[in-house]
Amino acid sequence: MSMKTSLTAGLAGLLFLVGPLQGEDPGWIELFDGKTLDGWSKTGGDAVFKAEGGAITGSGAKKTTFLVTKEDYGDFELVFEYKLHDLDLNSGVQFRSERTPSRERVNTLKGPQIELTKSPGRSGLIFRQGGGAWITPEDKLVRNSAAKNGEWNTVKLRVEGPRIQTWINGILINDSVSEEDQKRYASGAIGLQVHGIRDYDGTPRRASWRGIRLKKL
């Protein structure tokens, strides 16, 4: 085998192992263009969402608020980065979620949610927003330190049928199956959550997301 042939074969093998880069794979959809909130709409409470510095930043107040995709998605891989600027702010990303009427004391988005909170905590585990229960099995509700406080963290979510997998900074956090949630929430919106602050003192708490990409399966 010539050196040229050997190098070509080696490169092909490397590409097979690594897979296509997200930016080069036509199957990936940019859900956030880095500049505007086109394709998204706010629902729920009084938090403010802005596109700034190549990221979406939500400033939280008293009531839980969501920035929601206008389109629905079923089976997919989702990748994004997030940062909690204020560690007393709870956040999350909804998926396969249903929009509900906006009424006082009623959630405006219901369905599965990736929990995002300070470390150590339950970031990466799956909560049923609007249902008050965890989708992640009880014996797997283990606090972890995969996320870095005050820094950008990379999240990968893969949902296919009843199986839900999450990774934070390359660490597998959740790998669970829920036939019940698959039947009820087979497809739905993706939503960025800024949780309401119970004892709000007038100082907004902030969370940011960037590089939000999705690939349908």
Short mmCIF file of C-alpha atoms in Angstrom, two decimals:
data_model
loop_
_atom_site.label_atom_id
_atom_site.label_comp_id
_atom_site.label_asym_id
_atom_site.label_seq_id
_atom_site.Cartn_x
_atom_site.Cartn_y
_atom_site.Cartn_z
CA MET A 1 0.00 0.00 0.00
CA SER A 2 1.44 3.39 -0.97
CA MET A 3 1.87 6.18 1.59
CA LYS A 4 -0.83 8.21 -0.19
CA THR A 5 -3.27 5.30 -0.06
CA SER A 6 -2.42 4.66 3.58
CA LEU A 7 -3.03 8.31 4.52
CA THR A 8 -6.32 8.33 2.63
CA ALA A 9 -7.52 5.18 4.37
CA GLY A 10 -6.45 6.52 7.75
CA LEU A 11 -8.28 9.80 7.20
CA ALA A 12 -11.43 7.96 6.13
CA GLY A 13 -11.31 5.86 9.27
CA LEU A 14 -10.86 8.93 11.44
CA LEU A 15 -13.84 10.67 9.83
CA PHE A 16 -15.95 7.56 10.40
CA LEU A 17 -15.08 7.52 14.09
CA VAL A 18 -15.57 11.24 14.63
CA GLY A 19 -18.63 11.62 12.42
CA PRO A 20 -19.65 14.74 10.49
CA LEU A 21 -19.18 18.08 12.18
CA GLN A 22 -22.46 19.70 13.16
CA GLY A 23 -21.76 22.81 11.10
CA GLU A 24 -21.04 20.71 8.00
CA ASP A 25 -23.89 18.21 8.29
CA PRO A 26 -26.95 19.41 6.34
CA GLY A 27 -29.14 17.45 8.75
CA TRP A 28 -28.52 19.95 11.55
CA ILE A 29 -30.93 22.87 11.97
CA GLU A 30 -29.87 26.11 13.65
CA LEU A 31 -32.74 26.95 16.01
CA PHE A 32 -31.09 30.24 16.98
CA ASP A 33 -29.48 32.43 14.31
CA GLY A 34 -27.24 34.18 16.83
CA LYS A 35 -28.81 37.59 16.26
CA THR A 36 -32.61 37.54 16.56
CA LEU A 37 -35.43 35.64 18.24
CA ASP A 38 -36.98 34.69 14.91
CA GLY A 39 -38.73 31.32 15.22
CA TRP A 40 -39.35 31.79 18.94
CA SER A 41 -42.14 33.30 21.04
CA LYS A 42 -42.43 34.12 24.74
CA THR A 43 -45.13 32.59 26.89
CA GLY A 44 -45.94 32.55 30.57
CA GLY A 45 -44.57 35.06 33.06
CA ASP A 46 -42.69 38.34 33.16
CA ALA A 47 -39.10 37.36 32.34
CA VAL A 48 -37.42 39.20 29.47
CA PHE A 49 -35.57 37.39 26.67
CA LYS A 50 -33.02 39.12 24.44
CA ALA A 51 -30.63 38.08 21.69
CA GLU A 52 -27.28 39.63 22.58
CA GLY A 53 -23.65 38.73 22.14
CA GLY A 54 -24.47 35.65 20.07
CA ALA A 55 -26.66 34.19 22.82
CA ILE A 56 -30.22 34.25 24.12
CA THR A 57 -30.36 35.69 27.63
CA GLY A 58 -33.41 35.43 29.85
CA SER A 59 -33.75 37.73 32.86
CA GLY A 60 -36.03 36.18 35.46
CA ALA A 61 -38.53 37.77 37.81
CA LYS A 62 -41.51 36.51 39.84
CA LYS A 63 -43.21 34.20 37.35
CA THR A 64 -41.86 31.25 35.39
CA THR A 65 -41.46 32.16 31.72
CA PHE A 66 -40.57 30.26 28.55
CA LEU A 67 -39.14 31.18 25.17
CA VAL A 68 -40.73 28.59 22.89
CA THR A 69 -40.06 27.35 19.37
CA LYS A 70 -42.88 27.96 16.93
CA GLU A 71 -42.35 24.47 15.47
CA ASP A 72 -42.77 21.06 17.11
CA TYR A 73 -40.22 18.24 17.14
CA GLY A 74 -40.47 14.52 17.91
CA ASP A 75 -37.36 12.31 17.69
CA PHE A 76 -34.14 14.32 17.50
CA GLU A 77 -30.72 15.20 18.82
CA LEU A 78 -30.36 18.65 20.35
CA VAL A 79 -27.12 20.35 21.34
CA PHE A 80 -26.63 23.70 23.02
CA GLU A 81 -24.53 25.60 25.51
CA TYR A 82 -25.91 27.29 28.60
CA LYS A 83 -24.69 29.46 31.45
CA LEU A 84 -26.36 30.35 34.74
CA HIS A 85 -25.15 33.85 35.60
CA ASP A 86 -26.88 33.71 38.99
CA LEU A 87 -26.70 30.44 40.88
CA ASP A 88 -29.95 30.95 42.77
CA LEU A 89 -31.81 30.77 39.45
CA ASN A 90 -33.31 27.44 38.40
CA SER A 91 -33.63 26.85 34.67
CA GLY A 92 -34.25 24.12 32.13
CA VAL A 93 -35.01 23.28 28.52
CA GLN A 94 -38.39 21.84 27.63
CA PHE A 95 -38.81 19.36 24.78
CA ARG A 96 -41.75 17.54 23.21
CA SER A 97 -43.87 19.91 25.29
CA GLU A 98 -47.44 21.08 24.79
CA ARG A 99 -48.59 24.68 24.94
CA THR A 100 -51.43 25.32 27.40
CA PRO A 101 -53.72 28.36 27.82
CA SER A 102 -52.03 31.21 29.63
CA ARG A 103 -53.96 31.57 32.87
CA GLU A 104 -52.93 32.63 36.34
CA ARG A 105 -51.34 29.76 38.32
CA VAL A 106 -51.33 27.46 35.28
CA ASN A 107 -48.12 26.41 33.51
CA THR A 108 -48.00 27.62 29.94
CA LEU A 109 -45.80 24.75 28.80
CA LYS A 110 -46.17 21.15 29.95
CA GLY A 111 -43.96 18.19 29.27
CA PRO A 112 -40.43 16.82 29.68
CA GLN A 113 -37.68 19.19 30.79
CA ILE A 114 -33.91 18.92 31.14
CA GLU A 115 -33.15 20.33 34.56
CA LEU A 116 -30.43 23.01 34.63
CA THR A 117 -29.28 24.16 38.05
CA LYS A 118 -26.13 24.88 40.03
CA SER A 119 -23.56 22.18 40.80
CA PRO A 120 -23.68 19.88 42.57
CA GLY A 121 -27.29 19.34 41.59
CA ARG A 122 -29.69 17.57 39.28
CA SER A 123 -28.66 19.18 36.00
CA GLY A 124 -29.25 16.82 33.09
CA LEU A 125 -32.02 14.85 34.80
CA ILE A 126 -35.54 14.90 33.37
CA PHE A 127 -38.48 16.58 35.10
CA ARG A 128 -42.14 16.57 34.04
CA GLN A 129 -43.01 20.28 33.97
CA GLY A 130 -46.65 20.84 34.85
CA GLY A 131 -46.86 17.38 36.39
CA GLY A 132 -44.69 17.91 39.44
CA ALA A 133 -42.77 14.64 39.12
CA TRP A 134 -39.48 13.34 37.80
CA ILE A 135 -39.31 11.27 34.62
CA THR A 136 -35.83 10.11 35.57
CA PRO A 137 -36.37 7.01 37.77
CA GLU A 138 -36.11 7.62 41.50
CA ASP A 139 -33.05 5.40 41.90
CA LYS A 140 -31.25 7.52 39.29
CA LEU A 141 -32.00 10.91 40.89
CA VAL A 142 -28.39 11.40 41.90
CA ARG A 143 -26.81 14.83 42.22
CA ASN A 144 -23.85 15.41 39.94
CA SER A 145 -21.15 18.02 39.35
CA ALA A 146 -20.91 17.72 35.56
CA ALA A 147 -21.86 21.37 35.02
CA LYS A 148 -19.40 24.14 35.88
CA ASN A 149 -20.90 26.98 37.89
CA GLY A 150 -20.79 30.38 36.20
CA GLU A 151 -19.34 28.97 32.96
CA TRP A 152 -20.64 27.82 29.59
CA ASN A 153 -21.66 24.16 29.63
CA THR A 154 -22.36 21.92 26.65
CA VAL A 155 -25.52 19.81 26.67
CA LYS A 156 -26.56 17.04 24.31
CA LEU A 157 -30.07 15.59 24.35
CA ARG A 158 -31.15 12.59 22.32
CA VAL A 159 -34.80 11.52 22.30
CA GLU A 160 -35.91 8.57 20.20
CA GLY A 161 -39.19 6.85 20.94
CA PRO A 162 -39.50 6.40 24.72
CA ARG A 163 -35.75 6.68 25.34
CA ILE A 164 -34.24 9.93 26.68
CA GLN A 165 -30.48 10.44 26.95
CA THR A 166 -28.61 13.51 28.16
CA TRP A 167 -24.96 14.48 28.40
CA ILE A 168 -23.39 17.50 30.09
CA ASN A 169 -19.84 18.37 29.04
CA GLY A 170 -19.55 14.89 27.53
CA ILE A 171 -20.68 13.05 30.67
CA LEU A 172 -23.74 10.80 30.36
CA ILE A 173 -26.26 11.95 32.97
CA ASN A 174 -29.60 10.40 32.02
CA ASP A 175 -30.48 7.26 30.06
CA SER A 176 -34.07 6.34 30.80
CA VAL A 177 -37.17 4.97 29.10
CA SER A 178 -40.73 6.20 29.70
CA GLU A 179 -43.47 4.65 27.60
CA GLU A 180 -46.03 6.81 29.42
CA ASP A 181 -44.36 10.08 28.45
CA GLN A 182 -43.72 8.87 24.91
CA LYS A 183 -47.46 8.31 24.45
CA ARG A 184 -48.44 11.64 25.97
CA TYR A 185 -45.59 13.76 24.64
CA ALA A 186 -44.52 12.16 21.36
CA SER A 187 -43.87 15.55 19.76
CA GLY A 188 -43.97 19.15 20.86
CA ALA A 189 -42.21 22.45 21.39
CA ILE A 190 -38.74 23.18 22.69
CA GLY A 191 -38.69 25.88 25.36
CA LEU A 192 -36.03 27.79 27.27
CA GLN A 193 -37.13 28.23 30.86
CA VAL A 194 -36.43 30.99 33.34
CA HIS A 195 -37.97 29.80 36.59
CA GLY A 196 -39.94 32.19 38.75
CA ILE A 197 -38.21 33.57 41.83
CA ARG A 198 -40.36 33.11 44.93
CA ASP A 199 -38.79 35.84 47.06
CA TYR A 200 -38.01 38.22 44.20
CA ASP A 201 -36.12 41.28 45.44
CA GLY A 202 -36.27 43.28 42.21
CA THR A 203 -32.89 42.10 40.92
CA PRO A 204 -33.27 39.99 37.74
CA ARG A 205 -31.50 36.63 37.63
CA ARG A 206 -30.07 35.62 34.27
CA ALA A 207 -29.56 32.46 32.21
CA SER A 208 -28.12 32.27 28.68
CA TRP A 209 -28.14 29.77 25.81
CA ARG A 210 -26.21 29.67 22.56
CA GLY A 211 -25.31 27.31 19.70
CA ILE A 212 -28.77 25.74 19.74
CA ARG A 213 -28.84 23.07 17.01
CA LEU A 214 -31.19 20.19 16.28
CA LYS A 215 -31.08 17.14 14.03
CA LYS A 216 -34.23 15.14 13.37
CA LEU A 217 -33.93 11.37 13.67
#
